[in-house]
Amino acid sequence: MKIETTPIEGQKPGTSGLRKKTRVFMQPSYLENFIQATFAAIGGGAGKTLVIGGDGRFFNKRAIQTILKMAAANGVTKAIVGQGGILSTPAASHLIRLNEADGGFILSASHNPAGIDQDFGIKFNGANGGPATDTLSAKIYDATLSITAYHLADTGDIDLQGVGVVHLDDMEIHIVDPVESYLALMEQLFDFTAIQALFAGGFTMRFDAMHAVTGPYARAILEETLGAAAGTVVNGIPLEDFGGGHPDPNPIWAKPLMDLMMSDHAPDMGAASDGDGDRNMIVGRGIYVTPSDSLAILCANAHLVPAYAGGLAGIARSMPTSAASDRVAKNLGIDAFETPTGWKFFGNLLDAGKVTICGEESAGTGSSHVREKDGLWAVLLWLNILAVRKQSVSEIVTDHWQTYGRDYYSRYDFEGIAPERANTLMTGLGAKIPALAGQVFGALTVAKADAFSYLDPVDGSVSENQGVRIFFESGARAVLRLSGTGTQGATLRIYLEQYSATDIALDTQSALKDVRDAALMICDLEAIIGRSRPDVIT
Ligand code: G1P
Ligand code: ZN
């Protein structure tokens, strides 16, 4: 096999979850550096089996060809690739586990817009199907700084349009239907017969695939298998630019779906997923279910579904996610874990059998069935629960609030802040923490504040400075942290929460007014970044 080695000049990608402008990835040797560094970090490619696929965005096809040629030249024995280069993130996680692969490359920038002037991303997942650990990420990063050449098989492009096995030098490439094994997994987890009966009984739904990767999955599962009416799935053909949209399933970016669900002709349920299929949005007729509430409600009802009939081992939520799921864990008598933002922290807990369901306020929910969050899984879990309880989304949510009280919740994002200013704000806030307790801000008094630090109960690692938490005596909480996934400037996220045991019918923003005012005062937002209005409120 002829191997071409090319010196790498100057490109220094970051860690395992690399997300940059597409044109950055298109620079000579940039992607190649990351791939070769990953092979260096995992002890070489020789004898390994890898899963490769992506969300279909612009540059997906090119990147997959490069990765396949590099995998062959690095001695990989078997590559499992989604037909056309397509795999949703949860489906890729499942394929790694199902095939006992050594890991996989997932090409996506999640919900970020796609196109030559938008974003691209790549990450390496390990043998458990989950995102690389911090230790492996650090190894990959170090290797990007030290490698001097990469290996690439000198061959033409591989045709990925048909399903089957092809060879690239000594490497077998198994081109698989992206949906097939994922659908089989969902069939094992859920009572498809009950969901079929629900649709057969006239239940109506709209699933907005937002021109991204879940279109083919949703069509095959909802329409072709479960009997949802044709046309239930909209925007179902994945496009390289996601139709020019922003495939983030929240009330802002999925506005057409929200408008429909709040109108007189709303179907029984609305749902959407993001660019790579790991996020979900759930809307009932006239009611948006916040991701934090959705997590809590799914956990409280999971026992009604075959996969979770034996109960949950525990529940994990990311720190900024509301405390609603903690209340459910308490009621069930199981452990509740609070982890830093990002799915990778759930992996250890899932692997150790300490939790069964996990979730984040940013519309990610998942379980032990894979090691990524899973958009369609969450939709199917809701459908299965609706089929068993024979109530509407709204009835189930209201009943939950009546039982547990309601955690009013909203996130404010301030985007494109100059990084120095964002750092000034966070450093200033950090310095104030020790003196905050007892201070009054408008209508609220601070009970306690800290910079969140996480001790992983499985491997003992510590992650510090994962955001500032401010708890108030009223039962409110404000969290401030900087986003780690943006590609332009800094994004400040302010997460607001107010619990009420009895008042469950207030307007969310009114219920959060006091905590919002207090949070903005405490961090000196206006003085430091020169504005007080968020770019996005979810
Ligand atoms: C955001 C979300 C976080 C999620 C991540 C990847 O990260 O807030 O919950 O895990 O995207 O989907 P952030 O930009 O806040 O660092
Ligand atoms: Zn995503």
Coordinates of C-alpha atoms and ligand atoms in Angstrom, one line a residue:
M1 CA 0.0 0.0 0.0
K2 CA 1.4 3.3 -1.0
I3 CA 1.3 5.8 1.9
E4 CA 1.8 9.5 1.4
T5 CA 3.2 11.4 4.3
T6 CA 2.8 15.1 4.4
P7 CA 4.4 17.5 7.0
I8 CA 1.7 19.3 9.0
E9 CA 2.3 23.0 9.1
G10 CA 1.0 25.2 12.0
Q11 CA -2.6 24.0 12.5
K12 CA -3.3 23.4 16.1
P13 CA -6.8 22.0 16.7
G14 CA -8.1 21.9 20.2
T15 CA -9.5 18.9 22.1
S16 CA -11.6 15.8 21.1
G17 CA -14.8 17.8 20.5
L18 CA -13.4 20.1 17.8
R19 CA -15.9 22.6 16.5
K20 CA -14.7 25.4 14.2
K21 CA -15.8 27.4 11.2
T22 CA -16.0 25.0 8.2
R23 CA -13.3 26.9 6.3
V24 CA -10.9 26.3 9.2
F25 CA -11.5 22.6 8.7
M26 CA -11.0 23.0 5.0
Q27 CA -7.4 24.3 5.4
P28 CA -4.8 21.9 4.2
S29 CA -3.8 19.3 6.8
Y30 CA -6.2 20.6 9.5
L31 CA -8.6 17.7 9.7
E32 CA -5.7 15.3 8.9
N33 CA -3.8 16.6 11.9
F34 CA -6.7 15.9 14.3
I35 CA -7.3 12.4 12.9
Q36 CA -3.6 11.5 13.0
A37 CA -3.3 12.9 16.5
T38 CA -6.3 10.8 17.5
F39 CA -4.6 7.6 16.2
A40 CA -1.5 8.6 18.1
A41 CA -3.6 9.1 21.3
I42 CA -5.4 5.7 21.1
G43 CA -2.2 3.8 20.5
G44 CA -2.4 3.6 16.7
G45 CA -5.0 2.3 14.3
A46 CA -3.6 -1.2 13.8
G47 CA -6.2 -4.0 14.2
K48 CA -8.9 -1.6 15.2
T49 CA -12.6 -1.4 14.3
L50 CA -14.0 2.1 14.0
V51 CA -17.5 3.6 13.3
I52 CA -17.6 6.6 11.1
G53 CA -20.5 8.9 10.2
G54 CA -21.9 12.4 10.5
D55 CA -24.9 14.6 10.3
G56 CA -24.6 15.2 6.6
R57 CA -23.7 18.8 6.8
F58 CA -21.4 20.5 4.2
F59 CA -17.9 19.0 4.2
N60 CA -19.3 15.7 5.8
K61 CA -18.7 13.8 2.6
R62 CA -15.2 15.1 2.0
A63 CA -14.2 14.6 5.6
I64 CA -15.3 11.0 5.6
Q65 CA -13.3 10.2 2.5
T66 CA -10.2 11.6 4.2
I67 CA -10.9 9.7 7.5
L68 CA -11.4 6.4 5.6
K69 CA -8.1 6.8 3.7
M70 CA -6.3 7.7 6.8
A71 CA -7.8 4.8 8.8
A72 CA -6.6 2.4 6.1
A73 CA -3.2 3.9 6.1
N74 CA -3.0 3.7 9.9
G75 CA -3.8 0.0 9.9
V76 CA -7.5 0.0 10.8
T77 CA -9.0 -3.4 10.0
K78 CA -12.7 -2.6 9.8
A79 CA -14.6 0.7 9.3
I80 CA -18.4 0.7 9.8
V81 CA -19.8 3.7 7.9
G82 CA -23.3 5.0 7.5
Q83 CA -24.6 4.8 4.0
G84 CA -23.9 8.1 2.3
G85 CA -21.8 9.0 5.3
I86 CA -24.9 9.6 7.4
L87 CA -25.2 8.6 11.1
S88 CA -27.0 10.4 13.8
T89 CA -24.9 10.8 16.9
P90 CA -27.0 8.4 19.0
A91 CA -27.0 5.8 16.2
A92 CA -23.2 6.1 15.9
S93 CA -22.9 5.5 19.7
H94 CA -25.1 2.5 19.4
L95 CA -23.1 1.0 16.4
I96 CA -19.9 1.3 18.4
R97 CA -21.4 -0.6 21.3
L98 CA -23.3 -3.1 19.1
N99 CA -20.2 -4.0 17.1
E100 CA -17.8 -3.8 20.1
A101 CA -15.8 -1.3 18.1
D102 CA -12.8 0.5 19.5
G103 CA -14.5 3.8 19.0
G104 CA -15.6 6.1 16.2
F105 CA -15.4 9.5 14.6
I106 CA -18.6 11.5 14.6
L107 CA -18.8 14.5 12.2
S108 CA -21.1 17.2 13.4
A109 CA -21.3 20.6 14.9
S110 CA -24.6 19.5 16.5
H111 CA -27.2 22.3 16.3
N112 CA -24.9 24.9 14.9
P113 CA -25.8 26.1 11.4
A114 CA -24.1 24.3 8.5
G115 CA -22.4 25.4 5.3
I116 CA -19.1 26.6 3.9
D117 CA -19.4 29.8 6.0
Q118 CA -20.9 28.1 9.0
D119 CA -19.7 25.4 11.4
F120 CA -18.2 22.0 11.2
G121 CA -17.0 19.6 13.9
I122 CA -15.6 16.3 14.7
K123 CA -15.3 14.2 17.8
F124 CA -13.9 10.9 18.8
N125 CA -16.0 8.5 20.9
G126 CA -14.5 5.6 22.8
A127 CA -15.3 2.0 23.0
N128 CA -18.2 2.6 25.4
G129 CA -19.9 4.7 22.7
G130 CA -19.4 8.0 24.6
P131 CA -17.4 11.2 24.0
A132 CA -13.7 10.9 24.7
T133 CA -12.8 11.4 28.3
D134 CA -10.9 14.5 29.4
T135 CA -7.7 12.4 29.7
L136 CA -8.0 11.1 26.1
S137 CA -8.9 14.6 24.9
A138 CA -5.7 16.0 26.4
K139 CA -3.7 13.2 24.8
I140 CA -5.2 14.1 21.4
Y141 CA -4.5 17.7 21.9
D142 CA -0.9 17.1 22.9
A143 CA -0.4 14.9 19.9
T144 CA -1.7 17.6 17.5
L145 CA 1.2 19.7 18.8
S146 CA 3.9 17.1 18.3
I147 CA 3.0 15.0 15.2
T148 CA 4.9 15.9 12.1
A149 CA 3.2 13.8 9.5
Y150 CA 0.1 11.9 8.7
H151 CA -0.7 8.8 6.8
L152 CA -3.2 8.7 4.0
A153 CA -3.9 5.8 1.5
D154 CA -3.2 6.9 -2.0
T155 CA -6.5 5.9 -3.6
G156 CA -9.6 7.4 -5.2
D157 CA -12.8 8.1 -3.4
I158 CA -14.9 5.3 -2.0
D159 CA -18.5 5.0 -3.2
L160 CA -20.6 5.1 0.0
Q161 CA -24.0 5.2 -1.8
G162 CA -24.8 1.4 -1.5
V163 CA -25.0 -0.9 1.5
G164 CA -22.4 -3.6 1.6
V165 CA -18.8 -4.4 2.1
V166 CA -16.0 -2.8 0.1
H167 CA -12.2 -2.9 0.6
L168 CA -9.7 -0.1 0.8
D169 CA -6.3 -1.8 0.7
D170 CA -6.4 -4.1 3.8
M171 CA -9.3 -2.4 5.5
E172 CA -12.9 -3.7 5.2
I173 CA -15.5 -1.0 4.9
H174 CA -19.0 -2.1 6.0
I175 CA -21.5 0.4 4.6
V176 CA -24.6 0.1 6.7
D177 CA -28.1 1.5 6.6
P178 CA -28.0 4.3 9.2
V179 CA -31.4 3.6 10.6
E180 CA -31.7 -0.2 10.7
S181 CA -29.9 -1.1 14.0
Y182 CA -31.1 2.0 15.7
L183 CA -34.7 1.1 14.9
A184 CA -34.1 -2.4 16.2
L185 CA -32.8 -1.0 19.5
M186 CA -35.8 1.3 19.9
E187 CA -38.0 -1.8 19.3
Q188 CA -36.4 -3.5 22.2
L189 CA -36.8 -0.6 24.5
F190 CA -40.4 0.4 23.8
D191 CA -43.8 -1.1 23.5
F192 CA -44.2 -0.5 19.7
T193 CA -47.6 -2.2 19.8
A194 CA -49.0 0.3 22.3
I195 CA -47.6 3.2 20.3
Q196 CA -49.1 1.7 17.1
A197 CA -52.4 1.5 18.8
L198 CA -52.1 5.2 19.9
F199 CA -51.6 6.3 16.3
A200 CA -54.3 3.9 15.0
G201 CA -56.6 5.6 17.5
G202 CA -56.2 8.9 15.8
F203 CA -53.3 10.5 17.8
T204 CA -51.8 13.2 15.7
M205 CA -48.2 14.5 15.7
R206 CA -45.8 16.7 14.0
F207 CA -42.0 15.9 14.1
D208 CA -39.8 18.7 12.7
A209 CA -36.5 17.2 11.5
M210 CA -35.2 20.7 10.7
H211 CA -33.6 19.5 7.4
A212 CA -31.1 17.7 9.5
V213 CA -30.1 14.1 10.2
T214 CA -33.2 12.8 12.0
G215 CA -35.4 13.0 8.9
P216 CA -34.8 9.4 7.7
Y217 CA -34.9 8.0 11.2
A218 CA -38.1 9.7 12.1
R219 CA -39.8 8.7 8.8
A220 CA -38.8 5.1 9.2
I221 CA -39.8 4.8 12.9
L222 CA -42.8 7.1 13.2
E223 CA -44.4 6.9 9.8
E224 CA -43.3 3.5 8.4
T225 CA -43.2 1.5 11.6
L226 CA -45.5 3.1 14.1
G227 CA -48.2 4.1 11.7
A228 CA -48.1 7.9 12.2
A229 CA -49.9 9.6 9.3
A230 CA -47.8 10.4 6.2
G231 CA -46.6 14.0 6.5
T232 CA -46.1 13.7 10.3
V233 CA -42.4 14.3 9.7
V234 CA -41.7 17.6 8.2
N235 CA -38.4 19.0 6.8
G236 CA -37.4 15.4 6.7
I237 CA -34.7 15.5 4.0
P238 CA -31.3 16.2 5.3
L239 CA -29.6 19.1 3.5
E240 CA -26.0 20.1 3.5
D241 CA -26.9 23.5 4.8
F242 CA -29.9 22.4 6.9
G243 CA -32.0 24.5 4.6
G244 CA -30.2 27.6 5.9
G245 CA -31.7 27.1 9.3
H246 CA -30.4 26.7 12.8
P247 CA -31.4 23.2 13.8
D248 CA -31.6 23.7 17.5
P249 CA -34.9 22.3 18.8
N250 CA -36.1 25.1 21.1
P251 CA -39.0 27.6 20.9
I252 CA -36.8 30.1 19.2
W253 CA -35.3 28.1 16.4
A254 CA -38.3 25.7 16.0
K255 CA -40.7 28.6 15.9
P256 CA -42.9 27.2 13.1
L257 CA -43.6 24.1 15.2
M258 CA -44.2 26.2 18.3
D259 CA -46.6 28.4 16.4
L260 CA -48.5 25.4 15.2
M261 CA -48.7 23.8 18.6
M262 CA -50.0 27.0 20.2
S263 CA -52.7 27.4 17.4
D264 CA -56.2 26.1 17.1
H265 CA -55.2 23.3 14.7
A266 CA -52.4 21.9 16.8
P267 CA -51.9 18.1 16.7
D268 CA -51.7 16.1 19.9
M269 CA -47.9 16.4 20.1
G270 CA -45.1 18.3 18.5
A271 CA -41.4 17.3 18.6
A272 CA -38.1 18.3 17.0
S273 CA -34.5 17.2 17.0
D274 CA -31.2 18.9 16.2
G275 CA -28.5 18.7 13.5
D276 CA -27.1 15.4 14.7
G277 CA -30.2 14.0 16.3
D278 CA -29.2 14.0 20.0
R279 CA -31.4 16.9 21.2
N280 CA -35.1 16.9 21.5
M281 CA -38.0 19.3 22.0
I282 CA -41.4 18.2 23.3
V283 CA -44.5 20.3 22.9
G284 CA -48.1 19.4 23.8
R285 CA -51.2 21.1 22.4
G286 CA -50.8 24.6 23.9
I287 CA -48.0 23.7 26.2
Y288 CA -44.2 23.7 25.8
V289 CA -42.4 21.2 28.0
T290 CA -39.1 22.6 29.3
P291 CA -36.3 20.1 29.0
S292 CA -35.8 20.1 32.7
D293 CA -39.5 19.2 33.3
S294 CA -39.3 16.7 30.5
L295 CA -36.4 14.9 32.2
A296 CA -38.3 14.8 35.5
I297 CA -41.6 13.6 33.9
L298 CA -39.8 10.9 31.9
C299 CA -38.1 9.6 35.0
A300 CA -41.4 9.7 37.0
N301 CA -43.1 7.6 34.3
A302 CA -40.3 5.4 33.0
H303 CA -41.6 2.4 34.9
L304 CA -44.6 2.3 32.4
V305 CA -42.2 1.4 29.6
P306 CA -40.7 -2.1 29.0
A307 CA -37.0 -1.0 29.1
Y308 CA -37.4 0.7 32.5
A309 CA -40.1 -1.4 34.1
G310 CA -37.6 -2.7 36.6
G311 CA -37.0 0.9 37.9
L312 CA -34.2 3.3 37.5
A313 CA -30.8 2.9 39.2
G314 CA -30.4 6.7 39.6
I315 CA -30.9 10.0 37.7
A316 CA -28.3 12.4 36.6
R317 CA -28.7 16.0 35.5
S318 CA -26.2 18.7 34.5
M319 CA -25.7 21.4 37.1
P320 CA -27.6 24.2 35.3
T321 CA -30.6 21.8 34.7
S322 CA -33.5 22.5 37.2
A323 CA -34.0 20.5 40.4
A324 CA -37.2 19.0 39.1
S325 CA -35.6 15.6 38.5
D326 CA -34.0 15.6 42.0
R327 CA -37.5 15.7 43.4
V328 CA -38.5 12.6 41.4
A329 CA -35.3 10.8 42.5
K330 CA -36.1 11.6 46.1
N331 CA -39.6 10.3 45.7
L332 CA -38.4 7.1 44.0
G333 CA -35.7 6.7 46.7
I334 CA -32.9 6.6 44.2
D335 CA -29.7 8.7 43.9
A336 CA -29.7 12.0 42.0
F337 CA -26.4 13.2 40.5
E338 CA -25.4 16.8 39.6
T339 CA -22.7 16.9 36.9
P340 CA -20.9 19.6 35.0
T341 CA -22.4 20.7 31.6
G342 CA -21.7 18.2 28.8
W343 CA -22.7 14.6 28.2
K344 CA -19.3 13.1 28.8
F345 CA -19.8 13.4 32.6
F346 CA -22.8 11.0 32.4
G347 CA -20.7 8.3 30.7
N348 CA -18.9 7.2 33.9
L349 CA -22.1 7.1 35.9
L350 CA -23.9 5.1 33.2
D351 CA -21.0 2.7 32.7
A352 CA -20.9 2.1 36.5
G353 CA -24.6 1.4 36.6
K354 CA -25.2 4.3 39.0
V355 CA -27.8 6.0 36.8
T356 CA -30.3 5.0 34.1
I357 CA -31.6 8.3 32.8
C358 CA -29.7 11.6 32.3
G359 CA -30.6 15.0 31.0
E360 CA -29.6 18.6 30.4
E361 CA -31.6 21.8 30.3
S362 CA -30.3 22.3 26.8
A363 CA -32.7 19.7 25.4
G364 CA -30.6 16.6 25.9
T365 CA -32.1 13.5 27.4
G366 CA -30.8 10.0 27.2
S367 CA -30.4 6.7 29.0
S368 CA -28.1 3.7 29.5
H369 CA -29.1 2.4 26.0
V370 CA -26.3 4.5 24.4
R371 CA -23.6 6.9 25.7
E372 CA -25.0 10.0 24.0
K373 CA -28.1 12.0 24.5
D374 CA -30.8 10.7 22.1
G375 CA -33.5 12.9 20.5
L376 CA -35.8 10.3 19.0
W377 CA -35.5 8.1 22.1
A378 CA -36.9 10.9 24.2
V379 CA -39.8 11.3 21.7
L380 CA -40.5 7.6 21.7
L381 CA -40.4 7.5 25.5
W382 CA -43.0 10.3 25.6
L383 CA -45.1 8.4 23.1
N384 CA -45.0 5.2 25.0
I385 CA -46.0 7.0 28.2
L386 CA -48.8 8.8 26.4
A387 CA -50.0 5.5 25.0
V388 CA -50.1 3.9 28.5
R389 CA -51.5 6.8 30.4
K390 CA -54.1 7.7 27.8
Q391 CA -53.8 11.4 28.8
S392 CA -52.7 14.4 26.9
V393 CA -49.2 16.0 27.2
S394 CA -50.8 18.9 29.0
E395 CA -52.6 16.6 31.5
I396 CA -49.4 14.7 32.3
V397 CA -47.4 17.9 32.8
T398 CA -50.0 19.5 35.0
D399 CA -50.4 16.3 37.1
H400 CA -46.6 16.3 37.6
W401 CA -46.6 19.9 38.8
Q402 CA -49.5 19.1 41.1
T403 CA -47.6 16.3 42.6
Y404 CA -44.1 17.8 42.8
G405 CA -44.5 21.5 42.5
R406 CA -43.2 23.5 39.6
D407 CA -39.6 24.6 38.8
Y408 CA -40.1 27.7 36.6
Y409 CA -37.1 27.8 34.4
S410 CA -35.5 29.9 31.6
R411 CA -32.0 30.4 30.1
Y412 CA -30.7 33.7 28.8
D413 CA -27.9 33.7 26.3
F414 CA -25.7 36.7 25.6
E415 CA -23.8 35.9 22.4
G416 CA -20.8 37.3 20.6
I417 CA -19.3 39.0 23.7
A418 CA -15.6 40.1 23.5
P419 CA -13.8 37.2 25.3
E420 CA -11.9 39.7 27.6
R421 CA -15.1 41.2 28.8
A422 CA -16.7 37.8 29.4
N423 CA -13.6 36.8 31.4
T424 CA -13.7 40.0 33.4
L425 CA -17.3 39.3 34.2
M426 CA -16.7 35.8 35.4
T427 CA -13.5 36.7 37.3
G428 CA -15.3 39.6 39.0
L429 CA -18.2 37.3 39.9
G430 CA -15.8 34.7 41.3
A431 CA -14.2 37.2 43.5
K432 CA -17.6 38.3 44.9
I433 CA -18.7 34.7 45.9
P434 CA -17.3 34.6 49.4
A435 CA -19.2 37.7 50.5
L436 CA -22.5 37.1 48.7
A437 CA -24.4 35.1 51.4
G438 CA -26.8 37.4 53.3
Q439 CA -26.7 40.2 50.7
V440 CA -29.9 41.6 49.3
F441 CA -30.5 42.2 45.6
G442 CA -33.9 43.8 44.9
A443 CA -36.5 41.4 46.4
L444 CA -34.1 38.5 47.0
T445 CA -31.5 37.6 49.6
V446 CA -28.6 35.3 48.7
A447 CA -28.6 32.1 50.8
K448 CA -25.3 30.8 49.5
A449 CA -23.1 30.9 46.4
D450 CA -20.2 28.9 45.0
A451 CA -18.2 28.0 41.9
F452 CA -19.4 24.5 41.0
S453 CA -16.8 21.8 41.3
Y454 CA -17.5 18.1 40.6
L455 CA -15.9 15.1 42.1
D456 CA -16.5 12.2 39.8
P457 CA -17.7 9.4 42.1
V458 CA -16.5 6.7 39.7
D459 CA -12.9 7.7 38.8
G460 CA -12.3 10.3 41.5
S461 CA -11.4 13.1 39.0
V462 CA -12.2 16.7 39.9
S463 CA -13.6 19.3 37.5
E464 CA -13.4 22.8 38.9
N465 CA -14.9 26.1 38.0
Q466 CA -17.9 24.7 36.1
G467 CA -20.1 27.7 36.6
V468 CA -21.2 30.0 39.4
R469 CA -24.3 29.0 41.4
I470 CA -26.2 31.5 43.5
F471 CA -29.0 30.2 45.7
F472 CA -31.6 32.6 47.2
E473 CA -33.7 32.3 50.3
S474 CA -36.9 32.2 48.2
G475 CA -35.9 28.9 46.6
A476 CA -34.7 30.6 43.5
R477 CA -31.3 29.8 41.8
A478 CA -29.2 31.6 39.3
V479 CA -26.3 30.0 37.5
L480 CA -23.8 31.8 35.3
R481 CA -21.3 30.1 33.0
L482 CA -19.5 30.6 29.7
S483 CA -20.4 28.4 26.8
G484 CA -17.8 25.9 25.7
T485 CA -19.3 25.2 22.2
G486 CA -19.4 28.6 20.4
T487 CA -17.2 29.3 17.5
Q488 CA -17.3 33.1 17.6
G489 CA -16.6 35.3 20.6
A490 CA -17.8 34.3 24.0
T491 CA -21.4 33.3 25.0
L492 CA -22.6 34.0 28.6
R493 CA -25.4 31.8 29.8
I494 CA -27.6 32.8 32.7
Y495 CA -29.9 30.1 33.9
L496 CA -32.8 31.2 36.1
E497 CA -35.0 29.0 38.3
Q498 CA -37.7 29.5 40.8
Y499 CA -39.5 26.7 42.6
S500 CA -43.0 26.9 43.8
A501 CA -44.8 24.1 45.6
T502 CA -48.2 25.4 45.0
D503 CA -48.4 28.2 42.4
I504 CA -48.2 26.1 39.2
A505 CA -50.0 28.4 36.8
L506 CA -47.8 31.5 36.6
D507 CA -46.3 33.0 33.5
T508 CA -42.7 31.8 33.4
Q509 CA -40.9 35.1 32.9
S510 CA -43.0 36.8 35.6
A511 CA -42.2 34.1 38.0
L512 CA -38.5 34.6 37.3
K513 CA -38.4 38.4 37.4
D514 CA -36.9 38.7 40.9
V515 CA -34.2 36.1 40.3
R516 CA -33.4 37.6 36.8
D517 CA -33.0 41.2 38.3
A518 CA -30.9 39.9 41.1
A519 CA -28.6 37.9 38.8
L520 CA -28.0 40.8 36.4
M521 CA -27.2 43.1 39.4
I522 CA -24.8 40.6 41.0
C523 CA -22.7 40.1 37.8
D524 CA -22.7 43.8 36.8
L525 CA -23.8 42.7 33.3
E526 CA -24.6 46.1 31.9
A527 CA -21.5 47.8 33.1
I528 CA -19.2 45.1 31.8
I529 CA -20.7 44.0 28.5
G530 CA -22.7 47.1 27.8
R531 CA -26.1 45.4 27.3
S532 CA -28.8 43.8 29.5
R533 CA -31.0 42.2 26.8
P534 CA -30.2 38.6 25.9
D535 CA -29.9 37.5 22.3
V536 CA -31.8 34.3 23.0
I537 CA -34.2 33.4 25.7
T538 CA -35.3 29.7 26.0
Ligands
G1P1 C1 -24.1 23.4 25.1 C2 -25.2 23.0 26.2 C3 -24.8 21.8 26.9 C4 -24.5 20.6 25.9 C5 -23.6 21.1 24.8 C6 -23.4 20.1 23.7 O1 -22.9 23.6 25.7 O2 -25.3 24.1 27.1 O3 -25.7 21.4 27.8 O4 -24.0 19.5 26.5 O5 -24.0 22.3 24.2 O6 -24.7 19.8 23.1 P1 -22.3 25.1 26.1 O7 -22.3 25.9 24.8 O8 -23.3 25.7 27.1 O9 -21.0 24.8 26.6
ZN2 ZN -26.6 17.7 18.9

